[in-house]
C-alpha cells in the first residue's frame, strides 16, 4: 500500500479536531514555505481569513466518509475508518498530482485525523503535525458557529472532541518520532519559535513565518472564563483527563486549569451562566428596542425619500413645461421676425415705386421751384 516517489520533498500532514486552530497554523506554515496546494477552500463567516484546506484532499475525505455511511463533515465518534480499496487508488492519484518537487508540501483538513493510520500506511516517510486545543474552547467555538448537528444534542460536540483527540494521542504515542504534538497556545504565543521547533524536530526545511498573519481578535480564548474548564472537570471527567494527557505528552501547562483551582469557588460558576444569560437577555431587549427605533427611523427616511422623489418629479414636469413654453416663444419670435422683414421689404418696394412715378417727379420739381423763387405755401 505504500507510495514512494523519487526526488520527493518532505511531506507534512496537519491534523487536529475541528475549531482547534489548524487553519491559522497552516497559514503560518504556508508563509514559511510549505506548499499546501493551489485549489483551497474559500473563506467563510467562521474562517474569515480562509480555511487553507486543499479541496482535493477535503473532497477525498468527505467522499470516503460518505461511502461507508458516516457524516462527511467528520462529525462521528467512529475510531476506525476502513477505507474502501477504490479510495486507496484515488489517494495515490492525489499524492501524485499534489506532490511538490521543489519544496516541502502537505495539506490540512480536520477530517485527516480520522485517516491518520491510512495516510501513515500510504506515506511512511510523511511527518505529522498534531494540533490540539482545550475542550471548552473548542466546544465554545462550535456552539458559536451554530452547527445544526449540535442543537438537539450539544453533548455530542464533546464526544467528537474526545474521539478526535484520542485518535491524536494514540497516533502520537505510536509514532512520536515522526510527529509533533502541540497545543494551539504554543503556536500563537510564539509563531516563529513554533516553526523553528517544527523544522528541527521533523527535519522540515522552512523559513520564518509571517507573524502578522495571526489576528488575536479572531481567536476567541477563555483562559479567564475558567468556569467552563471547571464545568468540564466536574461533570465530564473523561474529556478533562484526556486533555491532561495531551498536555503531558506535549509538555504544556494550561494556565486556565490553574485559574480554576485557585480563583474560582466550587459554586461560583453555577450561578455565573444564569447571570450571564440574564445579562444577555437584557442586551437582546435593548437591541430589540434599538432595532424598533431604527426601523421607525428607516420608515421616516423612506417616506421622506418618497416625498423628495415626488417633489423631484414635479420639478422635472415644471422644467419640461417651461422648456416647451420657451420653445413656443422662440418659434413665435422667429415668426414675428419673418413677418417684420416681409413688411419692411414691402414698404421699401412701395417707396421705390413711388419715387419712379410721375407724381413724385412733379412733386420734386415743384419743391425745387419753391426753393429757387423763395415761394411760400
mmCIF file of C-alpha atoms in Angstrom:
data_model
loop_
_atom_site.group_PDB
_atom_site.id
_atom_site.type_symbol
_atom_site.label_atom_id
_atom_site.label_comp_id
_atom_site.label_asym_id
_atom_site.label_seq_id
_atom_site.Cartn_x
_atom_site.Cartn_y
_atom_site.Cartn_z
ATOM 1 C CA UNK A 1 0.000 0.000 0.000
ATOM 2 C CA UNK A 2 2.987 2.291 0.480
ATOM 3 C CA UNK A 3 3.630 5.060 -2.008
ATOM 4 C CA UNK A 4 7.099 6.443 -2.673
ATOM 5 C CA UNK A 5 8.329 8.949 -5.213
ATOM 6 C CA UNK A 6 11.800 9.775 -6.409
ATOM 7 C CA UNK A 7 13.069 13.243 -5.503
ATOM 8 C CA UNK A 8 10.121 13.517 -3.113
ATOM 9 C CA UNK A 9 10.177 16.621 -0.933
ATOM 10 C CA UNK A 10 9.309 16.335 2.794
ATOM 11 C CA UNK A 11 5.598 15.809 3.445
ATOM 12 C CA UNK A 12 3.779 17.397 6.382
ATOM 13 C CA UNK A 13 0.260 16.228 7.225
ATOM 14 C CA UNK A 14 -1.608 18.614 9.542
ATOM 15 C CA UNK A 15 -4.404 17.167 11.670
ATOM 16 C CA UNK A 16 -6.496 18.058 14.682
ATOM 17 C CA UNK A 17 -10.071 18.437 15.867
ATOM 18 C CA UNK A 18 -12.292 20.992 14.126
ATOM 19 C CA UNK A 19 -12.030 24.522 15.607
ATOM 20 C CA UNK A 20 -8.596 23.755 17.073
ATOM 21 C CA UNK A 21 -6.650 26.395 15.152
ATOM 22 C CA UNK A 22 -5.408 24.231 12.303
ATOM 23 C CA UNK A 23 -6.326 26.929 9.752
ATOM 24 C CA UNK A 24 -4.179 29.542 11.491
ATOM 25 C CA UNK A 25 -1.380 27.010 11.915
ATOM 26 C CA UNK A 26 -1.459 26.121 8.222
ATOM 27 C CA UNK A 27 -1.490 29.793 7.202
ATOM 28 C CA UNK A 28 1.685 30.373 9.227
ATOM 29 C CA UNK A 29 3.362 27.328 7.690
ATOM 30 C CA UNK A 30 2.367 28.380 4.180
ATOM 31 C CA UNK A 31 4.036 31.742 4.782
ATOM 32 C CA UNK A 32 7.132 29.839 5.932
ATOM 33 C CA UNK A 33 7.389 27.905 2.670
ATOM 34 C CA UNK A 34 5.056 24.907 2.974
ATOM 35 C CA UNK A 35 3.232 24.165 -0.295
ATOM 36 C CA UNK A 36 -0.400 23.417 0.617
ATOM 37 C CA UNK A 37 -1.731 23.446 -2.945
ATOM 38 C CA UNK A 38 -3.471 25.952 -5.178
ATOM 39 C CA UNK A 39 -7.116 24.870 -5.017
ATOM 40 C CA UNK A 40 -8.066 25.956 -1.499
ATOM 41 C CA UNK A 41 -11.412 26.188 0.272
ATOM 42 C CA UNK A 42 -12.662 29.779 0.273
ATOM 43 C CA UNK A 43 -13.073 31.839 3.413
ATOM 44 C CA UNK A 44 -16.352 31.784 5.329
ATOM 45 C CA UNK A 45 -18.013 33.564 8.234
ATOM 46 C CA UNK A 46 -16.364 31.106 10.626
ATOM 47 C CA UNK A 47 -12.926 31.470 8.993
ATOM 48 C CA UNK A 48 -12.792 34.964 7.522
ATOM 49 C CA UNK A 49 -9.126 34.624 6.539
ATOM 50 C CA UNK A 50 -9.643 31.260 4.877
ATOM 51 C CA UNK A 51 -9.582 27.578 5.800
ATOM 52 C CA UNK A 52 -6.308 26.786 3.975
ATOM 53 C CA UNK A 53 -7.692 23.373 3.062
ATOM 54 C CA UNK A 54 -6.713 21.723 -0.205
ATOM 55 C CA UNK A 55 -10.048 20.948 -1.857
ATOM 56 C CA UNK A 56 -8.654 17.774 -3.414
ATOM 57 C CA UNK A 57 -7.921 16.187 -0.026
ATOM 58 C CA UNK A 58 -11.022 17.719 1.564
ATOM 59 C CA UNK A 59 -13.298 16.187 -1.058
ATOM 60 C CA UNK A 60 -11.437 12.883 -0.841
ATOM 61 C CA UNK A 61 -12.088 12.646 2.904
ATOM 62 C CA UNK A 62 -15.729 13.692 2.536
ATOM 63 C CA UNK A 63 -16.395 11.116 -0.175
ATOM 64 C CA UNK A 64 -14.573 8.347 1.682
ATOM 65 C CA UNK A 65 -16.587 9.026 4.851
ATOM 66 C CA UNK A 66 -19.849 9.151 2.939
ATOM 67 C CA UNK A 67 -19.058 5.884 1.151
ATOM 68 C CA UNK A 68 -19.112 3.993 4.469
ATOM 69 C CA UNK A 69 -22.195 5.750 5.803
ATOM 70 C CA UNK A 70 -20.517 8.348 8.026
ATOM 71 C CA UNK A 71 -21.182 12.083 8.223
ATOM 72 C CA UNK A 72 -18.997 13.658 5.554
ATOM 73 C CA UNK A 73 -18.269 16.680 7.756
ATOM 74 C CA UNK A 74 -16.483 14.314 10.105
ATOM 75 C CA UNK A 75 -18.996 14.551 12.944
ATOM 76 C CA UNK A 76 -18.522 10.993 14.133
ATOM 77 C CA UNK A 77 -17.317 9.030 17.134
ATOM 78 C CA UNK A 78 -16.124 6.158 14.937
ATOM 79 C CA UNK A 79 -12.491 5.496 15.806
ATOM 80 C CA UNK A 80 -11.751 3.084 12.972
ATOM 81 C CA UNK A 81 -12.179 4.087 9.344
ATOM 82 C CA UNK A 82 -11.979 1.182 6.892
ATOM 83 C CA UNK A 83 -11.226 2.915 3.622
ATOM 84 C CA UNK A 84 -12.547 1.037 0.552
ATOM 85 C CA UNK A 85 -9.878 -0.121 -1.902
ATOM 86 C CA UNK A 86 -11.184 2.270 -4.552
ATOM 87 C CA UNK A 87 -10.136 5.222 -2.408
ATOM 88 C CA UNK A 88 -6.643 3.805 -1.936
ATOM 89 C CA UNK A 89 -6.093 4.210 -5.661
ATOM 90 C CA UNK A 90 -7.635 7.676 -5.535
ATOM 91 C CA UNK A 91 -5.284 8.627 -2.708
ATOM 92 C CA UNK A 92 -2.259 7.612 -4.784
ATOM 93 C CA UNK A 93 -3.508 9.840 -7.590
ATOM 94 C CA UNK A 94 -3.956 12.694 -5.100
ATOM 95 C CA UNK A 95 -0.377 12.330 -3.940
ATOM 96 C CA UNK A 96 0.930 12.198 -7.492
ATOM 97 C CA UNK A 97 -0.994 15.317 -8.517
ATOM 98 C CA UNK A 98 -0.233 17.399 -5.416
ATOM 99 C CA UNK A 99 3.330 16.432 -4.518
ATOM 100 C CA UNK A 100 5.913 19.183 -4.912
ATOM 101 C CA UNK A 101 9.357 18.536 -6.347
ATOM 102 C CA UNK A 102 10.801 21.853 -5.189
ATOM 103 C CA UNK A 103 9.669 22.490 -1.596
ATOM 104 C CA UNK A 104 8.077 20.807 1.432
ATOM 105 C CA UNK A 105 4.410 20.147 0.839
ATOM 106 C CA UNK A 106 1.381 18.849 2.655
ATOM 107 C CA UNK A 107 -2.229 19.517 3.495
ATOM 108 C CA UNK A 108 -4.596 20.351 6.299
ATOM 109 C CA UNK A 109 -8.107 19.058 6.910
ATOM 110 C CA UNK A 110 -9.526 18.242 10.360
ATOM 111 C CA UNK A 111 -11.013 15.059 8.868
ATOM 112 C CA UNK A 112 -7.462 13.866 8.290
ATOM 113 C CA UNK A 113 -7.484 12.994 11.994
ATOM 114 C CA UNK A 114 -9.868 10.148 11.190
ATOM 115 C CA UNK A 115 -7.486 8.894 8.475
ATOM 116 C CA UNK A 116 -4.126 9.118 10.304
ATOM 117 C CA UNK A 117 -3.403 5.390 10.091
ATOM 118 C CA UNK A 118 -4.474 5.310 6.452
ATOM 119 C CA UNK A 119 -2.080 8.074 5.449
ATOM 120 C CA UNK A 120 0.771 6.718 7.561
ATOM 121 C CA UNK A 121 0.486 3.371 5.756
ATOM 122 C CA UNK A 122 0.378 5.074 2.380
ATOM 123 C CA UNK A 123 3.119 7.631 3.144
ATOM 124 C CA UNK A 124 5.517 6.076 5.669
ATOM 125 C CA UNK A 125 8.017 8.922 5.248
ATOM 126 C CA UNK A 126 5.462 11.651 5.942
ATOM 127 C CA UNK A 127 5.625 13.767 9.095
ATOM 128 C CA UNK A 128 2.583 14.712 11.153
ATOM 129 C CA UNK A 129 1.721 17.936 12.937
ATOM 130 C CA UNK A 130 -0.968 17.231 15.544
ATOM 131 C CA UNK A 131 -2.664 20.366 16.891
ATOM 132 C CA UNK A 132 -5.000 20.297 19.868
ATOM 133 C CA UNK A 133 -6.951 22.789 21.949
ATOM 134 C CA UNK A 134 -8.833 22.711 25.246
ATOM 135 C CA UNK A 135 -12.265 21.058 25.079
ATOM 136 C CA UNK A 136 -14.042 24.113 26.495
ATOM 137 C CA UNK A 137 -12.614 26.437 23.843
ATOM 138 C CA UNK A 138 -13.372 24.011 21.013
ATOM 139 C CA UNK A 139 -16.923 23.435 22.251
ATOM 140 C CA UNK A 140 -17.484 27.170 22.660
ATOM 141 C CA UNK A 141 -16.273 27.773 19.095
ATOM 142 C CA UNK A 142 -18.556 25.047 17.728
ATOM 143 C CA UNK A 143 -21.552 26.430 19.603
ATOM 144 C CA UNK A 144 -20.832 29.960 18.358
ATOM 145 C CA UNK A 145 -20.697 28.687 14.784
ATOM 146 C CA UNK A 146 -24.193 27.273 15.238
ATOM 147 C CA UNK A 147 -23.884 23.888 13.518
ATOM 148 C CA UNK A 148 -27.312 22.258 13.240
ATOM 149 C CA UNK A 149 -25.851 18.892 14.276
ATOM 150 C CA UNK A 150 -25.414 20.020 17.879
ATOM 151 C CA UNK A 151 -28.600 21.996 18.504
ATOM 152 C CA UNK A 152 -30.539 18.973 19.738
ATOM 153 C CA UNK A 153 -27.532 17.192 21.242
ATOM 154 C CA UNK A 154 -24.918 19.678 22.486
ATOM 155 C CA UNK A 155 -23.025 16.942 24.353
ATOM 156 C CA UNK A 156 -22.266 15.292 21.001
ATOM 157 C CA UNK A 157 -19.685 18.016 20.330
ATOM 158 C CA UNK A 158 -17.763 16.933 23.413
ATOM 159 C CA UNK A 159 -17.948 13.280 22.347
ATOM 160 C CA UNK A 160 -16.458 14.211 18.971
ATOM 161 C CA UNK A 161 -13.686 16.197 20.683
ATOM 162 C CA UNK A 162 -12.945 13.067 22.722
ATOM 163 C CA UNK A 163 -12.826 10.857 19.625
ATOM 164 C CA UNK A 164 -10.588 13.125 17.569
ATOM 165 C CA UNK A 165 -8.131 13.832 20.341
ATOM 166 C CA UNK A 166 -7.985 10.205 21.478
ATOM 167 C CA UNK A 167 -7.028 9.334 17.903
ATOM 168 C CA UNK A 168 -4.403 12.086 18.008
ATOM 169 C CA UNK A 169 -2.913 10.870 21.287
ATOM 170 C CA UNK A 170 -2.925 7.206 20.258
ATOM 171 C CA UNK A 171 -1.235 8.009 16.962
ATOM 172 C CA UNK A 172 1.343 10.210 18.667
ATOM 173 C CA UNK A 173 2.199 7.510 21.185
ATOM 174 C CA UNK A 174 2.761 5.007 18.363
ATOM 175 C CA UNK A 175 4.682 7.317 16.015
ATOM 176 C CA UNK A 176 6.174 10.034 18.214
ATOM 177 C CA UNK A 177 9.387 10.065 16.155
ATOM 178 C CA UNK A 178 7.505 11.371 13.111
ATOM 179 C CA UNK A 179 5.029 13.616 14.957
ATOM 180 C CA UNK A 180 4.924 16.986 16.659
ATOM 181 C CA UNK A 181 2.101 17.259 19.185
ATOM 182 C CA UNK A 182 1.440 20.865 20.131
ATOM 183 C CA UNK A 183 -1.178 22.995 21.886
ATOM 184 C CA UNK A 184 -2.595 25.885 19.869
ATOM 185 C CA UNK A 185 -1.467 28.359 22.526
ATOM 186 C CA UNK A 186 2.148 27.295 22.000
ATOM 187 C CA UNK A 187 1.735 28.256 18.354
ATOM 188 C CA UNK A 188 0.038 31.642 18.752
ATOM 189 C CA UNK A 189 2.256 32.784 21.628
ATOM 190 C CA UNK A 190 5.493 32.254 19.672
ATOM 191 C CA UNK A 191 4.850 31.553 15.971
ATOM 192 C CA UNK A 192 8.478 31.814 14.896
ATOM 193 C CA UNK A 193 9.677 29.561 17.708
ATOM 194 C CA UNK A 194 6.974 27.065 16.747
ATOM 195 C CA UNK A 195 8.165 26.894 13.122
ATOM 196 C CA UNK A 196 11.769 26.537 14.270
ATOM 197 C CA UNK A 197 10.759 23.671 16.564
ATOM 198 C CA UNK A 198 8.833 22.002 13.753
ATOM 199 C CA UNK A 199 11.725 22.397 11.319
ATOM 200 C CA UNK A 200 14.196 20.916 13.764
ATOM 201 C CA UNK A 201 12.047 18.133 15.212
ATOM 202 C CA UNK A 202 10.627 16.888 11.905
ATOM 203 C CA UNK A 203 13.518 17.839 9.585
ATOM 204 C CA UNK A 204 11.254 20.180 7.679
ATOM 205 C CA UNK A 205 13.203 22.956 5.857
ATOM 206 C CA UNK A 206 11.061 26.035 6.442
ATOM 207 C CA UNK A 207 11.810 29.747 6.802
ATOM 208 C CA UNK A 208 10.444 32.214 9.351
ATOM 209 C CA UNK A 209 6.663 32.695 9.173
ATOM 210 C CA UNK A 210 4.866 35.997 8.726
ATOM 211 C CA UNK A 211 3.675 36.580 12.280
ATOM 212 C CA UNK A 212 1.320 39.380 11.209
ATOM 213 C CA UNK A 213 -0.942 36.665 9.795
ATOM 214 C CA UNK A 214 -2.141 35.979 13.332
ATOM 215 C CA UNK A 215 -5.051 38.229 14.327
ATOM 216 C CA UNK A 216 -5.746 37.797 18.036
ATOM 217 C CA UNK A 217 -9.241 39.274 17.660
ATOM 218 C CA UNK A 218 -10.297 36.297 15.519
ATOM 219 C CA UNK A 219 -9.232 33.652 18.033
ATOM 220 C CA UNK A 220 -11.651 33.513 20.938
ATOM 221 C CA UNK A 221 -9.977 32.224 24.086
ATOM 222 C CA UNK A 222 -11.416 31.529 27.505
ATOM 223 C CA UNK A 223 -8.374 31.472 29.746
ATOM 224 C CA UNK A 224 -10.065 33.845 32.178
ATOM 225 C CA UNK A 225 -13.573 32.432 31.774
ATOM 226 C CA UNK A 226 -12.395 29.445 33.742
ATOM 227 C CA UNK A 227 -15.799 28.239 34.941
ATOM 228 C CA UNK A 228 -16.003 26.411 31.591
ATOM 229 C CA UNK A 229 -12.902 24.427 32.442
ATOM 230 C CA UNK A 230 -14.299 23.706 35.895
ATOM 231 C CA UNK A 231 -17.571 22.508 34.357
ATOM 232 C CA UNK A 232 -15.675 20.044 32.143
ATOM 233 C CA UNK A 233 -13.554 18.931 35.082
ATOM 234 C CA UNK A 234 -16.503 18.336 37.408
ATOM 235 C CA UNK A 235 -19.091 16.836 35.064
ATOM 236 C CA UNK A 236 -17.098 15.453 32.131
ATOM 237 C CA UNK A 237 -14.034 13.869 33.744
ATOM 238 C CA UNK A 238 -13.075 11.725 30.742
ATOM 239 C CA UNK A 239 -12.506 14.619 28.304
ATOM 240 C CA UNK A 240 -10.732 16.524 31.060
ATOM 241 C CA UNK A 241 -8.459 13.563 31.789
ATOM 242 C CA UNK A 242 -7.698 13.191 28.072
ATOM 243 C CA UNK A 243 -6.864 16.882 27.860
ATOM 244 C CA UNK A 244 -4.430 16.485 30.753
ATOM 245 C CA UNK A 245 -2.808 13.531 28.977
ATOM 246 C CA UNK A 246 -2.377 15.618 25.840
ATOM 247 C CA UNK A 247 -0.804 18.410 27.871
ATOM 248 C CA UNK A 248 1.609 15.980 29.497
ATOM 249 C CA UNK A 249 2.587 14.474 26.149
ATOM 250 C CA UNK A 250 3.133 17.953 24.673
ATOM 251 C CA UNK A 251 4.864 19.265 27.826
ATOM 252 C CA UNK A 252 2.311 22.069 28.089
ATOM 253 C CA UNK A 253 0.750 23.546 31.214
ATOM 254 C CA UNK A 254 -2.630 25.221 30.769
ATOM 255 C CA UNK A 255 -2.937 28.354 32.902
ATOM 256 C CA UNK A 256 -6.737 28.175 32.724
ATOM 257 C CA UNK A 257 -6.699 24.991 34.779
ATOM 258 C CA UNK A 258 -4.626 26.709 37.444
ATOM 259 C CA UNK A 259 -7.021 29.654 37.479
ATOM 260 C CA UNK A 260 -9.900 27.261 38.021
ATOM 261 C CA UNK A 261 -8.341 25.756 41.095
ATOM 262 C CA UNK A 262 -7.048 28.964 42.620
ATOM 263 C CA UNK A 263 -9.599 31.680 41.820
ATOM 264 C CA UNK A 264 -12.960 30.043 41.244
ATOM 265 C CA UNK A 265 -15.014 28.844 44.189
ATOM 266 C CA UNK A 266 -16.737 25.460 43.704
ATOM 267 C CA UNK A 267 -20.194 27.039 43.452
ATOM 268 C CA UNK A 268 -19.414 30.386 41.808
ATOM 269 C CA UNK A 269 -19.758 29.151 38.231
ATOM 270 C CA UNK A 270 -23.144 27.528 38.997
ATOM 271 C CA UNK A 271 -24.765 30.970 39.031
ATOM 272 C CA UNK A 272 -22.391 32.552 36.523
ATOM 273 C CA UNK A 273 -24.194 31.236 33.436
ATOM 274 C CA UNK A 274 -27.530 32.309 34.939
ATOM 275 C CA UNK A 275 -26.122 35.781 35.484
ATOM 276 C CA UNK A 276 -24.610 35.875 32.006
ATOM 277 C CA UNK A 277 -27.855 34.646 30.446
ATOM 278 C CA UNK A 278 -29.918 37.348 32.129
ATOM 279 C CA UNK A 279 -27.356 39.937 31.101
ATOM 280 C CA UNK A 280 -27.555 38.734 27.513
ATOM 281 C CA UNK A 281 -31.349 38.768 27.737
ATOM 282 C CA UNK A 282 -31.224 42.418 28.790
ATOM 283 C CA UNK A 283 -28.867 43.164 25.929
ATOM 284 C CA UNK A 284 -31.235 41.461 23.498
ATOM 285 C CA UNK A 285 -34.147 43.527 24.841
ATOM 286 C CA UNK A 286 -32.113 46.719 24.468
ATOM 287 C CA UNK A 287 -31.041 45.737 20.960
ATOM 288 C CA UNK A 288 -34.644 44.948 20.016
ATOM 289 C CA UNK A 289 -35.669 48.393 21.250
ATOM 290 C CA UNK A 290 -32.858 49.966 19.243
ATOM 291 C CA UNK A 291 -33.909 47.900 16.251
ATOM 292 C CA UNK A 292 -37.506 49.120 16.560
ATOM 293 C CA UNK A 293 -36.292 52.720 16.762
ATOM 294 C CA UNK A 294 -34.021 52.189 13.795
ATOM 295 C CA UNK A 295 -36.851 50.629 11.806
ATOM 296 C CA UNK A 296 -39.089 53.618 12.627
ATOM 297 C CA UNK A 297 -36.325 55.988 11.533
ATOM 298 C CA UNK A 298 -35.868 53.993 8.352
ATOM 299 C CA UNK A 299 -39.621 54.208 7.706
ATOM 300 C CA UNK A 300 -39.477 58.007 8.148
ATOM 301 C CA UNK A 301 -36.465 58.201 5.888
ATOM 302 C CA UNK A 302 -38.256 56.069 3.298
ATOM 303 C CA UNK A 303 -41.307 58.363 3.486
ATOM 304 C CA UNK A 304 -39.134 61.469 3.155
ATOM 305 C CA UNK A 305 -37.378 59.844 0.252
ATOM 306 C CA UNK A 306 -40.711 59.222 -1.471
ATOM 307 C CA UNK A 307 -41.689 62.849 -0.862
ATOM 308 C CA UNK A 308 -38.389 64.049 -2.285
ATOM 309 C CA UNK A 309 -38.835 61.786 -5.280
ATOM 310 C CA UNK A 310 -42.358 63.205 -5.809
ATOM 311 C CA UNK A 311 -41.045 66.779 -5.486
ATOM 312 C CA UNK A 312 -38.241 65.978 -7.886
ATOM 313 C CA UNK A 313 -40.744 64.569 -10.375
ATOM 314 C CA UNK A 314 -42.867 67.713 -10.033
ATOM 315 C CA UNK A 315 -39.810 69.878 -10.698
ATOM 316 C CA UNK A 316 -38.984 67.783 -13.736
ATOM 317 C CA UNK A 317 -42.554 68.242 -15.015
ATOM 318 C CA UNK A 318 -42.327 72.023 -14.464
ATOM 319 C CA UNK A 319 -38.984 72.085 -16.221
ATOM 320 C CA UNK A 320 -40.431 70.235 -19.203
ATOM 321 C CA UNK A 321 -43.381 72.681 -19.321
ATOM 322 C CA UNK A 322 -41.027 75.681 -19.190
ATOM 323 C CA UNK A 323 -38.902 74.189 -21.932
ATOM 324 C CA UNK A 324 -42.000 73.740 -24.093
ATOM 325 C CA UNK A 325 -43.119 77.352 -23.369
ATOM 326 C CA UNK A 326 -39.648 78.619 -24.179
ATOM 327 C CA UNK A 327 -39.647 76.701 -27.451
ATOM 328 C CA UNK A 328 -43.062 78.210 -28.286
ATOM 329 C CA UNK A 329 -41.774 81.731 -27.518
ATOM 330 C CA UNK A 330 -38.719 81.226 -29.683
ATOM 331 C CA UNK A 331 -40.895 79.955 -32.502
ATOM 332 C CA UNK A 332 -43.284 82.953 -32.162
ATOM 333 C CA UNK A 333 -40.355 85.369 -32.111
ATOM 334 C CA UNK A 334 -38.953 83.852 -35.281
ATOM 335 C CA UNK A 335 -42.361 84.089 -36.971
ATOM 336 C CA UNK A 336 -42.748 87.784 -35.962
ATOM 337 C CA UNK A 337 -39.240 88.488 -37.151
ATOM 338 C CA UNK A 338 -40.009 86.921 -40.515
ATOM 339 C CA UNK A 339 -43.251 88.943 -40.793
ATOM 340 C CA UNK A 340 -41.419 92.185 -39.918
ATOM 341 C CA UNK A 341 -38.804 91.554 -42.592
ATOM 342 C CA UNK A 342 -41.513 90.842 -45.136
ATOM 343 C CA UNK A 343 -43.393 94.069 -44.266
ATOM 344 C CA UNK A 344 -40.165 96.060 -44.337
ATOM 345 C CA UNK A 345 -39.308 94.725 -47.745
ATOM 346 C CA UNK A 346 -42.821 95.549 -48.973
ATOM 347 C CA UNK A 347 -42.508 99.118 -47.620
ATOM 348 C CA UNK A 348 -39.137 99.594 -49.313
ATOM 349 C CA UNK A 349 -40.637 98.327 -52.557
ATOM 350 C CA UNK A 350 -43.578 100.722 -52.245
ATOM 351 C CA UNK A 351 -41.272 103.680 -51.614
ATOM 352 C CA UNK A 352 -39.119 102.732 -54.565
ATOM 353 C CA UNK A 353 -42.226 102.544 -56.754
ATOM 354 C CA UNK A 354 -43.417 105.965 -55.582
ATOM 355 C CA UNK A 355 -40.057 107.538 -56.413
ATOM 356 C CA UNK A 356 -40.324 106.394 -60.015
ATOM 357 C CA UNK A 357 -43.898 107.677 -60.518
ATOM 358 C CA UNK A 358 -44.832 110.956 -62.485
ATOM 359 C CA UNK A 359 -46.419 112.447 -59.386
ATOM 360 C CA UNK A 360 -43.199 112.029 -57.399
ATOM 361 C CA UNK A 361 -41.187 113.629 -60.210
ATOM 362 C CA UNK A 362 -43.608 116.661 -60.437
ATOM 363 C CA UNK A 363 -43.519 116.979 -56.648
ATOM 364 C CA UNK A 364 -39.747 117.012 -56.714
ATOM 365 C CA UNK A 365 -39.677 119.754 -59.424
ATOM 366 C CA UNK A 366 -42.296 121.817 -57.518
ATOM 367 C CA UNK A 367 -40.194 121.690 -54.351
ATOM 368 C CA UNK A 368 -37.114 122.804 -56.299
ATOM 369 C CA UNK A 369 -39.033 125.801 -57.844
ATOM 370 C CA UNK A 370 -40.314 126.867 -54.444
ATOM 371 C CA UNK A 371 -36.807 126.813 -53.082
ATOM 372 C CA UNK A 372 -35.476 128.731 -56.086
ATOM 373 C CA UNK A 373 -38.038 131.555 -56.071
ATOM 374 C CA UNK A 374 -38.487 131.532 -52.326
ATOM 375 C CA UNK A 375 -42.150 130.839 -52.632
ATOM 376 C CA UNK A 376 -44.235 130.283 -49.567
ATOM 377 C CA UNK A 377 -47.062 127.828 -49.050
#
